[in-house]
Short mmCIF file of C-alpha atoms and ligand atoms in Angstrom, two decimals:
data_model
loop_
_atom_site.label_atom_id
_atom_site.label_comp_id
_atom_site.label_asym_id
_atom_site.label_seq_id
_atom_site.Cartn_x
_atom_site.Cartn_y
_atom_site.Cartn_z
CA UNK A 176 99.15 81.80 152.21
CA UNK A 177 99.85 78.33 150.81
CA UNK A 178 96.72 77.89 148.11
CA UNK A 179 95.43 74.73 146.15
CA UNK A 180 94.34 74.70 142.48
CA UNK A 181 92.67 72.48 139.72
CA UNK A 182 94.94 72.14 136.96
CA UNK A 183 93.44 69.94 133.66
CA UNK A 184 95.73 68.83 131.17
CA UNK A 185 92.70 68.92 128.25
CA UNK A 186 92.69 65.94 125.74
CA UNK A 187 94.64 68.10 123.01
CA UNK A 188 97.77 68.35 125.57
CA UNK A 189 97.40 64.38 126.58
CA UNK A 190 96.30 63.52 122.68
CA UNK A 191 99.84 65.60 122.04
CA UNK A 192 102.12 64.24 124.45
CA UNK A 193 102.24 67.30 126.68
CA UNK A 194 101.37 66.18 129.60
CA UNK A 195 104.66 65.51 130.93
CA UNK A 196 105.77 68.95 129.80
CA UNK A 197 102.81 70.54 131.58
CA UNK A 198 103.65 68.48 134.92
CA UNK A 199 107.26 68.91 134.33
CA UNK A 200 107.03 72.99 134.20
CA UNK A 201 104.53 72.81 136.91
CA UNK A 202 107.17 70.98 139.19
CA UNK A 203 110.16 72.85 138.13
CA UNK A 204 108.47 76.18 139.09
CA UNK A 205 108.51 74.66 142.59
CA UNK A 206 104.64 73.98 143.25
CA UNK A 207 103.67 70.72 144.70
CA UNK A 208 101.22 67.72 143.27
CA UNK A 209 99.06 66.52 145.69
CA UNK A 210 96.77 64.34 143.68
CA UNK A 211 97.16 63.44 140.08
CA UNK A 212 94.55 60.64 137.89
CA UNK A 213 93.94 60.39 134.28
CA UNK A 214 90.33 60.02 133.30
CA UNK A 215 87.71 60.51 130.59
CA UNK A 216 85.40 62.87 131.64
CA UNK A 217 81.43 62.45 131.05
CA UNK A 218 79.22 64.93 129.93
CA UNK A 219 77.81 65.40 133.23
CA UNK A 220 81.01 66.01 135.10
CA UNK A 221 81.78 68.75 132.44
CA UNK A 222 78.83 70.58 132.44
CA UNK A 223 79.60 70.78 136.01
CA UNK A 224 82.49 71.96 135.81
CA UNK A 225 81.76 74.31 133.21
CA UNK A 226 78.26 75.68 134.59
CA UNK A 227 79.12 79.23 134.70
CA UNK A 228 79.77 79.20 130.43
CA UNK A 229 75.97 77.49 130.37
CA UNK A 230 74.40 79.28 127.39
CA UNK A 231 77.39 80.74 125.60
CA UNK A 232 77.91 80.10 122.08
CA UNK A 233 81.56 77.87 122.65
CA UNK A 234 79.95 75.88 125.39
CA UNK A 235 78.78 73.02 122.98
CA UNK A 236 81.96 72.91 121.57
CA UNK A 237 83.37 72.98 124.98
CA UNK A 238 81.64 69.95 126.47
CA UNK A 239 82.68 68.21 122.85
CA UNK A 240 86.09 69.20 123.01
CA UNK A 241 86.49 68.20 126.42
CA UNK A 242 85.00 64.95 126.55
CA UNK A 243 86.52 64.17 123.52
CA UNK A 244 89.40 62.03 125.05
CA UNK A 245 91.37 61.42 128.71
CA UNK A 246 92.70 64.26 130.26
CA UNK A 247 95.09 64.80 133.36
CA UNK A 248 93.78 65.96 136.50
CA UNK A 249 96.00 67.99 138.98
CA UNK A 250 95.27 69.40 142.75
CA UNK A 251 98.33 71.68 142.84
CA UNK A 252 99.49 73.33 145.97
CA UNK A 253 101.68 76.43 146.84
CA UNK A 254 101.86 79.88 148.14
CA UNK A 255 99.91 81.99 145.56
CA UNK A 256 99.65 79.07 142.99
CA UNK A 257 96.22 80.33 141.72
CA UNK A 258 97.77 83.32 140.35
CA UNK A 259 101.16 81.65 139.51
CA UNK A 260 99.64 78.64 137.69
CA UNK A 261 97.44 81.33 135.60
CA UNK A 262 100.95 82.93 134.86
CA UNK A 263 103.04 79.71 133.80
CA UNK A 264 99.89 78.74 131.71
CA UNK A 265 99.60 82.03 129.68
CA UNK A 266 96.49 83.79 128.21
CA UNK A 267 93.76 81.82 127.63
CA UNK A 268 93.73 82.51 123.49
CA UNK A 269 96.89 80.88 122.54
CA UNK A 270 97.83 83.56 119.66
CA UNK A 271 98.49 86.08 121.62
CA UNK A 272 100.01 83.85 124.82
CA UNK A 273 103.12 84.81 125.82
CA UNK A 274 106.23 83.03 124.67
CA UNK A 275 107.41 81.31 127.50
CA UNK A 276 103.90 80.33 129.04
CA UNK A 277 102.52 76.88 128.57
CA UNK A 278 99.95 77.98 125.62
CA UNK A 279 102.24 80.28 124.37
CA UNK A 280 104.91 77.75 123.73
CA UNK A 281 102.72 75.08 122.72
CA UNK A 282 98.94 75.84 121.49
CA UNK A 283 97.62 77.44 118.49
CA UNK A 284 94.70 78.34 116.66
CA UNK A 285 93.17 75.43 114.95
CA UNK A 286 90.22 77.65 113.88
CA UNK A 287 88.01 75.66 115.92
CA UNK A 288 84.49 76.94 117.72
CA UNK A 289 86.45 76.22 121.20
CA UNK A 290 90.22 77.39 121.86
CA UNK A 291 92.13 74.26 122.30
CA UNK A 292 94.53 75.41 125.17
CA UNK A 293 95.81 72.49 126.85
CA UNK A 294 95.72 72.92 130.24
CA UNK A 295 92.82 74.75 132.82
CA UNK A 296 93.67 76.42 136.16
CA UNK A 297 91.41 77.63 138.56
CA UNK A 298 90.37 81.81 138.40
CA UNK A 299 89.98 82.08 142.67
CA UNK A 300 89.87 80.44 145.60
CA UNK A 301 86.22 80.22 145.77
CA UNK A 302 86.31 78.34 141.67
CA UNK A 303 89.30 75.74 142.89
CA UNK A 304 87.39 74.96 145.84
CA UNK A 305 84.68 73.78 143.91
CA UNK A 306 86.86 72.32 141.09
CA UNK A 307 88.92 70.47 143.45
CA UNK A 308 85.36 68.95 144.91
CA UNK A 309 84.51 67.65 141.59
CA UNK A 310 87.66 65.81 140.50
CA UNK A 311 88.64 64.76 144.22
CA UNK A 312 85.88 64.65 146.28
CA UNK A 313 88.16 62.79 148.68
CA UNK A 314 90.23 65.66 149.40
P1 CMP B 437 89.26 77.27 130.46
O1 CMP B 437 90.20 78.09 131.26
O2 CMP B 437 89.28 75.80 130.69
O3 CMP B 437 87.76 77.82 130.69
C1 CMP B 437 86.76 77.75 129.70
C2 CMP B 437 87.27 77.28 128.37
O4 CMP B 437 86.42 77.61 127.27
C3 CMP B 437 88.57 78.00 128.07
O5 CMP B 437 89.58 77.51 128.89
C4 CMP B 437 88.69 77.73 126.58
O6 CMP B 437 89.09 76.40 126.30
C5 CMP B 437 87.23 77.91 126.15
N1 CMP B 437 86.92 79.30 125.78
C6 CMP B 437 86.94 80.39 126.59
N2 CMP B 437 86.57 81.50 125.93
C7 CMP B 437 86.28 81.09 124.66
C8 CMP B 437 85.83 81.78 123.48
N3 CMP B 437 85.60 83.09 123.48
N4 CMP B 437 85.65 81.05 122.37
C9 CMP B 437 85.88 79.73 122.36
N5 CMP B 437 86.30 79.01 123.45
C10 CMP B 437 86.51 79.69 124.57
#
C-alpha cells in the first residue's frame, strides 16, 4: 500500500552539495515529494527525534552532528517507500554501503564518534509516523 517516510538530508550532505543528488535519486526512482523545507534543527527537536538512541555512547555526538548546520527535510510517498528509501540510501555505516546506494556512492568514514551518512529514512511505519509529526505537524 502507498506508504509515507521522513527522509533528512543531514548537514554533511547539504554542507556538501548533495542535496540535489539525494532529491534527484529520490525522484528518479519514481517516489513522490510531498513536503520539502530546509531548516536548522534545535537541540530539542533532535533529541526528539532521536529519543530511542537516549543514553548510547554516539548520541552526544549525534545531537552535535546534527544540529551542527541546515539540513533538508523530506515527507516522501510511494508504494513500499519505507523499505525502498532504506534500499536507495544503503547501509547505515558508509564503508561497507553498497556501491550504487546513496552512502555508498557518497559517504565515508571521517573517523568521527557519529557516522556522517547524509541522509535518514524512517525504519517502519509506526517511526515515520512519528517523524513525519515532528518535521510537519501540518500534515
Ligand atoms: P540514522 O539512520 O539517522 O539514525 C541514527 C544515527 O546515528 C545514524 O543514522 C547514524 O548517523 C548514527 N549512528 C548509528 N549507529 C551509530 C554507531 N554505532 N556509532 C556512531 N553513530 C551511529
Amino acid at each position: 500500500q502507498i506508504e509515507r517516510t521522513l527522509v533528512l538530508v543531514k548537514p554533511d550532505g547539504v554542507a556538501r552539495g548533495l542535496t540535489g543528488e539525494v532529491l534527484r535519486r529520490i525522484e528518479a526512482k519514481g517516489y513522490r515529494l510531498v513536503a520539502l523545507e530546509l531548516r536548522q534543527l534545535d537541540r530539542e527537536t533532535a533529541s526528539r527525534h532521536y529519543a530511542e538512541h537516549e543514553g548510547k555512547p554516539f548520541f552526544e555526538p549525534l545531537l552535535e552532528f546534527i544540529t551542527s548546520g541546515p539540513i533538508v527535510a523530506a515527507v516522501v510517498e510511494g508504494q513500499r517507500v519505507i523499505e525502498g528509501f532504506r534500499s536507495i540510501a544503503g547501509a547505515t555505516d558508509p564503508t561497507v554501503a553498497a556501491p550504487g546506494s546513496i552512502r555508498g556512492d557518497l559517504a565515508r568514514d571521517w573517523g568521527k564518534k557519529v557516522i556522517e551518512n547524509i541522509v535518514h529514512g524512517s525504519d517502519s511505519p509506526e517511526s515515520a509516523e512519528r517523524e513525519i509529526a515532528i518535521y510537519f505537524p501540518s500534515l
